Amino acid sequence: MTMKHNQTIKCNACGASSVTKNKTTELLECQYCGSVMRHSEPVVIKQSKTKLSAIMISLPLIVVVLMVIFWVAFKNMRVNTPVEHYFPDGTTQVDHQKNIVPLAKPFVAETVDASKTPYAELLQIKSQVKGETANKGLYWIFSVKNSSQVQDNQVTLNRPGVVVSLFDKEGKRLAEQSGWSALHTLAPTEETEVLVFLPESPDGVESIEINTLASAPNQFSQKQELLQVTDFSVNEKNGAFEIIGDVKNSNDYPVKYTRVLAVARNQAGEPIGLGNAFATIKNLNASETSGFKIRVGTFLKGQPDHWTLWAQGQK
């Protein structure tokens, strides 16, 4: 058997690759263990490029597997991330599961301080409810009133809102979140609703402080035009409420960004749920009508006794 320089013959006894040809017997002899083999016995021939070829074939497969793993992980992350919708008045709504569950742990203290912002002392909190969303976020729904009296001090409040601060038992501030009314201005004695939503509730909360927010109107205050909700119906579906109706621009001029707001109320008339949506036709000419659909379920605490709907646009 002729041995080529690029072949390696292994010993059948010990597996060593130190097999050479014996000059006297014409047999193959292992230099490691001394075993002798005939030419006709099978030998193991190993190509020098075998390992390199295997690596070149396996590398693309490994890359493809890693890409699939990263793609699946990224897709799951996107599915579990809430989607936030921002409206022109600065409010935020987050879409997630519509199950409303009660708070697992009541807070031991909840105080109201309405003296930290200009004109805030004129904005009075009339009622409030607190709830928890399916993803463990906290929300508050407030009814606020401009307490300035017409006969005493007539002050129209700009950007009425509420800020909620959460503290631990040592008084350290753990979280803070603000919310503003959909009404940009609040006339004397008028009331409106404010939603404050905290997407993530911190651990160790022992007390809550609630402050009102308001300022005086200025030349930059955005004028809002009130519109007329002419008809609506309410249907309950899967633990949420779907409100469908019509809104009309009863003014003699066109408006844009038409938006309808729905307020769920208990028997006492206090707001316990909020929802809003743009009309199907956002820009309405004078006397023009559009349909709308609002879904209320995320920010809803309890079963509504009745609903209040109102609409607005910009001139």
CSV table of C-alpha atoms in Angstrom, one decimal, residues 89 91 144 159-162 179-184 186 192-195 310:
chain,number,residue,atom,x,y,z
A,89,ASP,CA,-54.8,68.6,26.0
A,91,THR,CA,-53.9,63.7,28.8
A,144,VAL,CA,-63.2,69.3,40.7
A,159,ARG,CA,-55.7,74.1,32.9
A,160,PRO,CA,-57.5,72.7,36.0
A,161,GLY,CA,-55.7,69.5,37.2
A,162,VAL,CA,-54.6,67.3,40.1
A,179,GLY,CA,-53.6,64.8,35.3
A,180,TRP,CA,-55.6,67.6,33.7
A,181,SER,CA,-59.1,68.1,32.7
A,182,ALA,CA,-60.2,67.9,29.1
A,183,LEU,CA,-61.7,71.4,29.7
A,184,HIS,CA,-58.8,73.9,29.3
A,186,LEU,CA,-63.2,76.3,34.1
A,192,THR,CA,-65.3,69.0,35.5
A,193,GLU,CA,-63.5,65.7,35.8
A,194,VAL,CA,-59.8,64.9,36.0
A,195,LEU,CA,-58.1,61.6,35.5
A,310,TRP,CA,-70.2,66.2,26.1
